[in-house]
XYZ file of C-alpha atoms in Angstrom:
630
model
C 56.129 26.861 83.597
C 56.668 23.292 82.912
C 59.410 21.534 85.064
C 60.628 18.032 84.507
C 62.692 18.012 81.297
C 61.356 15.797 78.644
C 63.629 13.753 76.262
C 62.878 16.171 73.435
C 63.746 19.132 75.672
C 67.043 17.682 76.663
C 67.836 16.885 73.053
C 67.396 20.412 72.033
C 69.394 21.652 75.205
C 72.246 19.477 74.161
C 71.825 20.487 70.386
C 72.083 24.160 71.392
C 68.598 24.912 70.198
C 66.649 24.907 73.426
C 65.746 28.567 73.793
C 63.411 28.282 76.852
C 65.685 26.101 79.069
C 64.581 28.140 82.014
C 61.162 26.439 81.922
C 62.620 23.029 83.078
C 66.092 23.759 84.542
C 66.419 25.508 87.858
C 63.776 25.208 90.718
C 60.030 25.110 89.887
C 57.125 24.992 92.246
C 54.818 22.194 91.214
C 52.359 19.505 92.582
C 52.710 15.794 92.365
C 50.157 13.344 93.603
C 48.315 16.109 95.255
C 51.404 17.103 97.221
C 52.992 20.456 96.652
C 56.801 20.789 96.331
C 59.699 21.958 94.252
C 61.341 20.123 91.328
C 65.160 20.800 90.966
C 67.143 20.302 87.724
C 70.806 21.265 87.027
C 73.237 20.556 84.270
C 76.387 19.067 85.685
C 77.633 16.327 83.480
C 81.074 15.972 85.040
C 79.839 15.505 88.615
C 79.900 12.225 90.548
C 76.886 13.194 92.619
C 74.773 16.240 92.989
C 72.525 16.965 96.057
C 70.067 19.683 96.972
C 71.326 21.529 100.132
C 69.276 24.308 101.716
C 67.582 25.908 104.730
C 65.162 23.011 104.764
C 67.900 20.429 105.551
C 70.447 22.318 107.579
C 72.597 22.787 104.439
C 73.427 19.076 104.392
C 72.277 17.554 101.102
C 73.045 13.887 101.782
C 69.356 13.061 102.226
C 68.356 14.874 99.084
C 70.511 13.242 96.479
C 69.513 13.935 92.856
C 69.509 11.343 89.999
C 71.106 12.035 86.646
C 70.007 11.517 83.104
C 71.967 12.736 80.119
C 74.026 15.196 82.203
C 71.159 16.774 83.894
C 70.467 16.011 87.608
C 66.873 16.225 88.863
C 64.905 15.736 92.161
C 61.363 16.620 93.467
C 61.241 17.462 97.076
C 57.605 17.558 98.467
C 56.259 20.214 100.847
C 58.923 22.756 100.085
C 57.556 26.384 99.721
C 58.314 29.519 97.826
C 61.190 31.356 99.623
C 63.176 28.387 100.298
C 66.925 28.894 100.302
C 69.110 26.410 98.431
C 72.279 25.542 96.572
C 73.599 22.543 94.684
C 76.095 20.424 96.601
C 78.286 19.183 93.737
C 80.698 16.095 94.435
C 83.360 16.091 91.777
C 85.279 13.212 90.327
C 87.914 14.027 92.852
C 85.566 13.811 95.680
C 85.707 17.435 96.341
C 82.475 19.218 97.490
C 81.389 22.474 95.850
C 78.335 24.541 96.956
C 76.982 26.195 93.856
C 74.130 28.643 93.346
C 71.546 27.643 90.750
C 72.515 29.026 87.233
C 68.792 29.185 86.454
C 67.645 30.664 89.848
C 64.869 33.342 89.559
C 65.911 35.037 92.565
C 68.911 35.238 94.770
C 69.789 35.981 98.323
C 70.701 39.489 99.182
C 74.353 40.077 99.899
C 76.456 38.919 101.708
C 74.449 35.658 101.210
C 74.830 33.845 97.814
C 72.017 31.195 98.051
C 69.289 30.659 95.448
C 65.681 31.279 96.375
C 62.694 29.106 95.148
C 60.690 31.761 93.373
C 57.467 31.928 91.312
C 57.378 34.391 88.466
C 53.648 34.154 88.120
C 50.974 36.374 89.736
C 51.693 39.661 88.174
C 48.786 41.197 86.128
C 50.575 43.174 83.156
C 48.842 46.256 82.015
C 50.954 47.139 78.996
C 48.840 45.654 76.265
C 48.701 49.075 74.510
C 52.471 49.424 74.372
C 52.893 45.834 73.124
C 50.316 46.434 70.443
C 51.829 49.754 69.237
C 55.338 48.149 69.428
C 54.493 45.500 66.834
C 53.846 48.272 64.280
C 57.074 50.310 65.113
C 59.919 50.540 62.585
C 62.481 51.672 65.121
C 64.998 52.692 62.449
C 62.521 55.369 61.493
C 61.407 56.297 65.012
C 62.987 58.703 67.575
C 65.291 56.811 69.936
C 66.667 58.962 72.868
C 67.897 56.759 75.659
C 68.422 57.675 79.208
C 71.064 55.280 80.760
C 70.516 54.721 84.491
C 72.521 52.937 87.198
C 69.613 51.927 89.475
C 71.926 51.995 92.595
C 73.053 55.506 92.269
C 70.423 57.454 90.350
C 69.107 58.532 93.758
C 69.652 57.372 97.193
C 67.512 57.696 100.366
C 68.551 59.864 103.291
C 70.065 56.938 105.023
C 72.130 55.900 101.968
C 69.687 53.096 101.278
C 68.501 52.159 97.726
C 65.441 53.167 96.032
C 63.108 50.048 95.466
C 61.869 49.063 91.957
C 58.459 50.309 93.127
C 59.863 53.726 94.101
C 61.699 54.049 90.872
C 58.456 53.063 89.008
C 56.962 56.390 90.276
C 59.838 58.869 90.477
C 62.232 57.755 87.838
C 59.560 57.137 85.199
C 57.785 60.514 85.801
C 61.350 62.115 85.426
C 62.060 60.278 82.092
C 58.762 61.303 80.660
C 59.095 64.815 81.806
C 62.679 65.222 80.169
C 61.593 63.805 76.804
C 63.530 60.548 76.773
C 61.980 57.562 74.816
C 63.764 54.753 76.548
C 65.689 53.919 79.630
C 68.625 51.528 79.654
C 69.053 49.895 83.063
C 72.149 48.691 84.725
C 72.684 46.503 86.698
C 69.720 44.057 86.593
C 71.252 40.579 86.650
C 72.440 39.490 90.181
C 76.012 40.528 90.779
C 78.535 40.251 93.740
C 78.886 43.898 94.806
C 76.740 46.850 95.690
C 79.051 49.160 93.692
C 78.990 46.768 90.632
C 78.134 48.259 87.267
C 76.658 44.753 86.523
C 79.424 43.456 84.366
C 80.420 40.521 86.504
C 77.310 38.507 86.824
C 76.557 35.663 89.145
C 72.794 35.252 88.636
C 71.797 35.481 84.860
C 68.262 34.615 85.490
C 67.931 36.650 88.784
C 66.894 40.239 88.711
C 68.981 41.664 91.512
C 67.402 41.593 94.913
C 68.994 44.855 95.914
C 66.053 46.718 94.766
C 63.264 44.315 95.418
C 61.341 41.203 94.045
C 60.837 39.993 90.477
C 57.068 41.122 90.811
C 58.261 44.642 91.771
C 60.683 44.805 88.854
C 57.766 43.724 86.567
C 55.836 46.704 87.998
C 58.725 49.034 87.072
C 58.769 47.774 83.437
C 54.939 47.916 83.297
C 54.858 51.542 84.505
C 57.476 52.550 81.800
C 55.388 50.869 79.120
C 52.108 52.466 80.330
C 53.881 55.896 80.070
C 55.146 55.067 76.626
C 58.836 54.379 77.686
C 60.748 51.412 76.326
C 63.080 49.466 78.592
C 66.466 48.249 77.580
C 68.972 46.290 79.857
C 72.715 45.673 79.831
C 73.211 42.244 79.030
C 76.699 40.394 79.605
C 77.320 37.264 77.495
C 81.054 38.052 76.824
C 82.352 36.874 80.314
C 81.341 35.861 83.902
C 83.099 36.203 87.256
C 85.066 33.649 89.094
C 83.127 33.716 92.404
C 83.199 30.312 93.907
C 79.355 30.076 94.062
C 78.855 30.900 90.441
C 79.539 29.312 87.037
C 83.223 28.979 87.382
C 84.408 25.326 87.091
C 80.778 24.369 87.925
C 81.103 20.838 88.329
C 84.683 20.623 89.116
C 86.037 21.368 85.513
C 85.500 24.082 83.016
C 81.788 23.733 81.994
C 80.440 27.107 80.968
C 83.946 28.423 80.106
C 86.391 27.214 77.709
C 88.808 24.532 78.864
C 91.819 26.098 77.311
C 92.593 28.994 79.690
C 94.215 30.888 76.871
C 90.559 31.204 75.338
C 88.642 30.862 78.638
C 90.030 33.875 80.559
C 90.167 37.579 80.178
C 93.477 38.336 81.750
C 92.762 42.029 82.509
C 89.286 41.714 83.700
C 89.946 38.513 85.815
C 86.828 36.676 84.484
C 85.981 33.596 82.452
C 84.929 33.634 78.899
C 81.879 31.495 77.826
C 82.609 28.654 75.657
C 80.718 29.613 72.479
C 81.460 26.209 70.821
C 79.436 24.359 73.380
C 75.867 23.738 72.409
C 74.609 23.778 76.032
C 76.111 27.273 76.555
C 74.103 28.484 73.438
C 70.887 27.143 75.039
C 71.796 28.812 78.356
C 72.683 32.287 76.939
C 70.004 32.579 74.257
C 67.400 31.313 76.658
C 68.560 34.023 78.887
C 68.106 36.763 76.481
C 64.591 35.621 75.588
C 63.752 35.132 79.309
C 64.058 38.885 79.973
C 61.777 39.498 77.045
C 59.372 36.690 77.737
C 58.971 37.093 81.493
C 59.866 40.761 82.108
C 58.655 42.322 78.733
C 62.134 43.965 78.273
C 62.198 45.682 74.889
C 65.865 45.221 73.945
C 69.414 44.368 75.057
C 72.591 46.441 75.031
C 75.123 43.510 74.462
C 78.236 44.394 76.338
C 81.920 43.887 75.170
C 81.108 42.493 71.642
C 84.561 43.188 70.395
C 85.985 40.707 73.076
C 83.687 38.062 71.602
C 84.851 38.559 67.986
C 88.544 37.936 68.630
C 90.656 35.274 70.291
C 93.310 37.968 71.358
C 91.267 40.739 72.876
C 93.690 42.563 75.445
C 96.442 39.922 75.222
C 99.985 40.496 74.876
C 101.943 39.513 71.831
C 103.502 36.396 73.393
C 100.085 35.112 74.420
C 98.384 35.379 70.958
C 96.547 32.459 69.543
C 94.936 31.505 66.230
C 91.866 29.766 65.152
C 91.829 26.571 62.992
C 91.948 28.745 59.738
C 95.044 30.596 61.002
C 93.210 33.912 61.871
C 92.605 35.689 65.144
C 88.774 35.710 64.909
C 86.764 33.809 67.412
C 84.734 31.985 64.823
C 82.570 30.500 67.491
C 81.840 33.661 69.173
C 80.923 35.238 65.776
C 78.636 32.265 65.031
C 77.026 32.596 68.434
C 76.166 36.263 67.887
C 74.618 35.626 64.570
C 72.656 32.767 66.004
C 71.491 34.918 69.008
C 70.220 37.776 66.873
C 68.505 35.343 64.373
C 66.567 33.739 67.149
C 65.720 36.938 68.966
C 64.285 38.650 65.711
C 62.487 35.524 64.885
C 60.480 35.761 68.041
C 60.579 39.508 68.721
C 60.802 41.373 65.225
C 60.889 44.772 66.845
C 63.358 43.904 69.643
C 66.337 46.423 70.007
C 69.661 44.548 69.805
C 72.506 46.886 70.398
C 76.163 46.090 70.021
C 78.613 47.828 72.390
C 81.550 47.204 69.920
C 84.798 49.151 69.588
C 86.058 47.012 66.773
C 86.193 47.731 63.085
C 84.424 44.432 62.393
C 82.216 44.955 59.260
C 78.506 44.409 59.085
C 77.634 44.502 62.743
C 74.187 45.544 61.774
C 73.887 43.594 58.655
C 71.613 40.526 58.722
C 73.389 37.167 59.661
C 72.260 35.641 56.464
C 74.257 38.354 54.591
C 77.359 37.499 56.687
C 76.778 40.364 59.297
C 76.383 39.878 62.993
C 72.602 40.640 62.769
C 72.277 43.482 65.391
C 70.028 46.418 64.484
C 72.080 48.970 66.284
C 75.914 49.566 67.007
C 77.246 52.028 69.439
C 79.407 54.447 67.619
C 82.303 54.834 69.971
C 84.554 56.670 67.524
C 81.998 59.437 67.425
C 82.108 59.505 71.161
C 85.898 59.616 71.543
C 86.445 62.059 68.663
C 83.939 64.631 69.849
C 84.996 64.562 73.465
C 88.639 64.721 72.661
C 87.937 67.761 70.724
C 85.812 69.461 73.336
C 88.465 68.784 75.878
C 90.992 71.005 73.996
C 91.312 74.732 74.402
C 90.379 77.145 71.576
C 94.112 77.360 70.558
C 94.498 73.588 70.482
C 91.234 73.047 68.510
C 92.529 75.012 65.429
C 92.761 72.595 62.546
C 91.142 69.624 64.420
C 87.519 70.202 63.182
C 87.799 67.121 61.027
C 87.503 65.105 64.357
C 83.998 66.559 64.550
C 83.041 66.043 60.944
C 84.585 62.606 60.296
C 81.495 60.756 61.272
C 79.381 63.036 58.915
C 81.722 62.799 56.006
C 82.370 58.923 56.074
C 79.869 56.492 54.575
C 77.386 55.470 57.144
C 77.737 51.687 56.924
C 76.124 50.703 60.265
C 72.988 51.732 62.050
C 74.641 53.724 64.811
C 73.668 54.854 68.298
C 75.616 57.880 69.486
C 76.543 57.259 73.161
C 77.717 59.538 75.923
C 77.542 56.558 78.444
C 78.692 55.757 82.049
C 82.122 55.197 80.531
C 82.455 58.853 79.707
C 81.292 59.887 83.380
C 83.407 57.570 85.725
C 86.653 58.201 87.360
C 89.187 59.226 86.152
C 87.600 60.446 82.881
C 85.365 63.317 84.549
C 81.799 63.988 83.690
C 80.715 65.691 80.454
C 80.824 69.021 81.916
C 84.166 68.301 83.564
C 85.484 67.522 80.136
C 84.524 70.893 78.578
C 87.330 73.463 78.053
C 86.572 77.182 78.509
C 88.086 80.274 79.903
C 85.183 80.444 82.467
C 82.145 78.633 83.709
C 79.929 80.231 81.044
C 82.173 78.820 78.152
C 82.165 75.396 79.797
C 78.324 75.277 79.779
C 78.123 76.882 76.268
C 80.523 74.102 74.994
C 78.443 71.461 76.431
C 75.209 72.943 75.055
C 76.541 73.109 71.566
C 78.075 69.518 71.939
C 74.646 68.163 73.022
C 72.821 69.943 70.168
C 75.321 68.526 67.787
C 74.590 65.028 69.087
C 70.742 65.568 68.657
C 71.290 66.879 65.086
C 73.671 64.318 64.050
C 72.257 61.199 62.186
C 71.887 58.287 64.481
C 70.051 57.522 67.592
C 71.160 58.922 70.927
C 72.125 57.785 74.437
C 72.895 60.143 77.379
C 74.090 58.815 80.846
C 72.140 60.066 83.929
C 73.446 63.324 85.455
C 74.755 64.602 82.161
C 71.250 66.204 81.653
C 71.852 68.621 84.529
C 75.622 69.104 83.999
C 77.025 67.117 86.924
C 80.498 68.172 87.442
C 82.048 65.482 89.571
C 82.794 61.936 88.164
C 80.011 59.386 88.435
C 80.346 57.478 91.708
C 78.341 54.172 91.610
C 78.271 54.091 95.506
C 76.436 57.348 95.899
C 73.522 59.397 94.437
C 73.990 61.884 91.636
C 74.694 65.462 92.840
C 71.119 66.597 92.598
C 71.867 69.506 94.869
C 73.645 71.251 92.004
C 70.281 72.121 90.607
C 70.059 74.829 93.271
C 72.607 76.552 91.185
C 70.967 78.517 88.374
C 73.513 77.546 85.656
C 72.729 73.812 86.229
C 69.035 74.567 86.327
C 69.143 76.440 83.128
C 71.247 73.622 81.545
C 68.537 71.100 82.688
C 66.005 73.317 81.038
C 67.941 73.385 77.924
C 68.253 69.558 77.637
C 64.588 68.998 78.303
C 63.677 71.590 75.632
C 66.060 70.036 73.224
C 64.912 66.530 73.850
C 61.275 67.457 73.263
C 62.320 69.376 70.118
C 64.017 66.276 68.799
C 60.936 64.060 69.444
C 58.744 66.573 67.571
C 60.916 66.987 64.423
C 60.901 64.045 62.098
C 63.648 65.375 60.103
C 65.930 64.553 62.942
C 65.170 60.748 63.096
C 62.884 59.521 60.432
C 65.762 59.118 57.705
C 68.642 58.650 60.167
C 70.090 55.891 58.093
C 69.085 56.917 54.586
C 71.373 59.014 52.381
C 68.585 61.412 51.547
C 68.199 62.231 55.227
C 71.332 64.208 55.558
C 73.323 66.735 53.426
C 76.595 68.335 54.437
C 77.114 72.070 54.048
C 80.688 72.962 53.214
C 81.879 70.428 55.631
C 85.427 70.578 54.080
C 85.880 74.126 55.308
C 85.455 74.340 59.106
C 88.429 76.561 59.869
C 86.027 79.082 61.367
C 84.804 76.388 63.838
C 81.398 76.147 62.031
C 79.842 72.713 61.271
C 76.629 72.948 59.141
C 74.280 70.299 57.658
C 70.821 69.721 56.701
C 68.408 67.031 57.903
C 65.262 65.772 56.214
C 62.263 63.823 56.850
C 60.121 61.763 54.398
C 57.573 64.501 53.597
C 59.998 67.359 52.830
C 60.520 68.416 56.465
C 63.867 70.124 56.421
C 66.143 71.653 58.959
C 69.441 73.373 58.740
C 71.892 72.780 61.655
C 74.488 75.269 62.408
C 76.997 74.481 65.234
C 79.634 77.145 66.234
C 82.396 75.601 68.263
C 84.260 78.798 68.698
C 83.484 81.847 71.035
C 83.127 84.466 68.165
C 79.768 85.710 66.932
C 79.093 85.653 63.195
C 76.870 88.464 61.957
C 75.428 88.483 58.449
C 76.724 84.951 57.725
C 75.515 83.633 54.497
C 74.438 79.935 54.151
C 73.537 78.298 50.851
C 70.146 76.848 50.264
C 68.534 74.869 47.383
C 65.284 76.702 46.998
C 63.404 79.903 47.384
C 61.797 79.490 50.783
C 61.666 81.028 54.135
C 63.992 79.680 56.926
C 62.855 80.372 60.521
C 64.987 79.810 63.704
C 63.258 77.156 65.704
C 65.931 76.290 68.167
C 68.990 78.197 69.590
C 71.184 76.955 72.424
C 72.252 80.437 73.019
C 68.885 81.486 74.370
C 69.026 83.421 77.623
C 66.562 80.923 79.267
C 69.276 78.267 78.652
C 72.060 80.447 80.237
C 73.173 81.749 76.822
C 74.080 85.268 75.755
C 70.737 85.743 73.965
C 72.025 86.064 70.367
C 68.974 84.983 68.369
C 67.543 85.497 64.915
C 64.007 86.904 65.622
C 62.533 87.175 62.159
C 62.401 84.486 59.249
C 64.842 84.743 56.508
C 63.844 84.740 52.923
C 66.177 82.923 50.593
C 67.768 85.275 48.097
C 68.981 84.235 44.624
C 72.537 84.517 45.683
C 74.741 81.541 45.049
C 76.647 80.319 48.078
C 78.382 77.058 49.027
C 77.376 75.415 45.743
C 73.716 76.247 46.211
C 71.773 78.725 44.002
C 70.065 80.514 46.954
C 71.222 81.606 50.326
C 70.053 83.134 53.550
C 71.887 85.569 55.902
C 71.779 84.824 59.624
C 73.555 85.655 62.869
C 75.349 82.714 64.510
C 75.911 83.238 68.343
C 79.195 82.142 70.003
C 79.645 78.555 71.218
C 76.141 77.619 70.114
C 73.929 75.639 67.877
C 71.054 77.288 65.849
C 68.438 75.235 63.974
C 66.582 76.791 61.044
C 63.368 75.349 59.650
C 62.338 75.594 56.077
C 58.998 77.046 55.403
C 57.545 77.208 51.927
C 56.817 80.724 50.789
C 53.165 81.588 50.633
C 51.578 82.432 47.260
């Protein structure tokens, strides 16, 4: 990487179009006049003086004063080595002295320390060329996308309670993900953060991969191993806010710098965090460089952008008395919207097949429309309404569910105006919300597991890509605890072991069937079957692929078996059961359709032909169309 900023680089930085600012800001090992050392550069335009303080000078920076040009302070210190601890000693206009970590540090000290560490990101020999070559040809909207969301600090723990390292996860986690049929992992938390129990949403080191689990090169190995096994890597990315820790970005040079000056715009009252100033060009350069940094340096395949709703409005989570408006009189954060559009345009210009996912609970239109058409420019949006509606339904007893089936079918019947990901994420597993299994109603444990099987099968069959949080795949009962490992010991119980077997089988079935993902966002990829009449607890629909691959999905959300049930179909073909969540191997009651069903010329559900099948209780059955021979 280059180090000293050129006048052109600084011009672009201040213009908000410097998208590799990490190449010259921060600390960089280099050689000058045959002498090795470290070049430091930091943006602090309001400081009276900035010095470099560290382990090499007894944390007294007076002998290592930096010089300033155009708001950026620089200094080359000879003979410093990789691994040197440092901070910036910032003297404010009021002669106060702050010790600040480097906003562009590539590595940070393990807690409780907060120093930045001089770190080289070179030296790793990547072996994921095949993955990168294949990825350039992918059209992800027409590919299977089944994401396993992982909190690295609590997926597993060692016997002494210690964390698994990136290297250990590269072996054990990657094997597990491949075995269970997931296509991607989404990792949290990756950027350095202040607490071990953090979910990663209060960041102190945007360019520092967290040191809790190892070094930058060890994290590269984890990503590399994922790619070598055909697994994509997505990271949680947090441009909506940052924490107020004294060593971090907050009032960096004595006054608001990265955050809005107006506290009404610059603070999240509930979260207790600062909001980035999206109207400041240098903040654009910082954040967009950061997004690209993880792709450039660590080969990350995509970003799940957290808390997008809070970036779209000036009054997120504010009381009526605190509400403010923009210059046009509306409540939209016009600068936040413009930033997101710019972010996505830049990302896709460099990485056309990147995954950019908005975690957005708003009704803002066009989240996945291109920015040039007025959209935000993401290629995916989390469908949180799907999550909330389905789980609210599944929590209810059979008596309470009566008449509420439209909660399930709303997402099928409404026009699909976004490219959705259907998430059952960490938010649905954490206290006090209970795990997915903990949310399921049922008169006994069998019904609870059956409810979870039919729900997960419904998720897989529903148009849209999928996300499942760790532990859900084996039916963890307790709330997720970010300070402890998942409850792997429950797999000694046959019910949990059978449920894990079910999820694994369903995942692999999903990957193998183009009808379940190839036309996720095309009208011809889905056809509802009598969705207006769900009083019997049945939700039925068809899924199709490009080459006439066709499946019929039947989900029974009630505990009654339906024998001799007639389903309308369009053509005289055979229909064979290819998946059944009630299979005894999965812990079900074993009600299956053993023989293929030949369509009869018997009109039903507005179709000229029909088949007669058995539908098991609290179960999903998938039938595949087979053309009749002869």
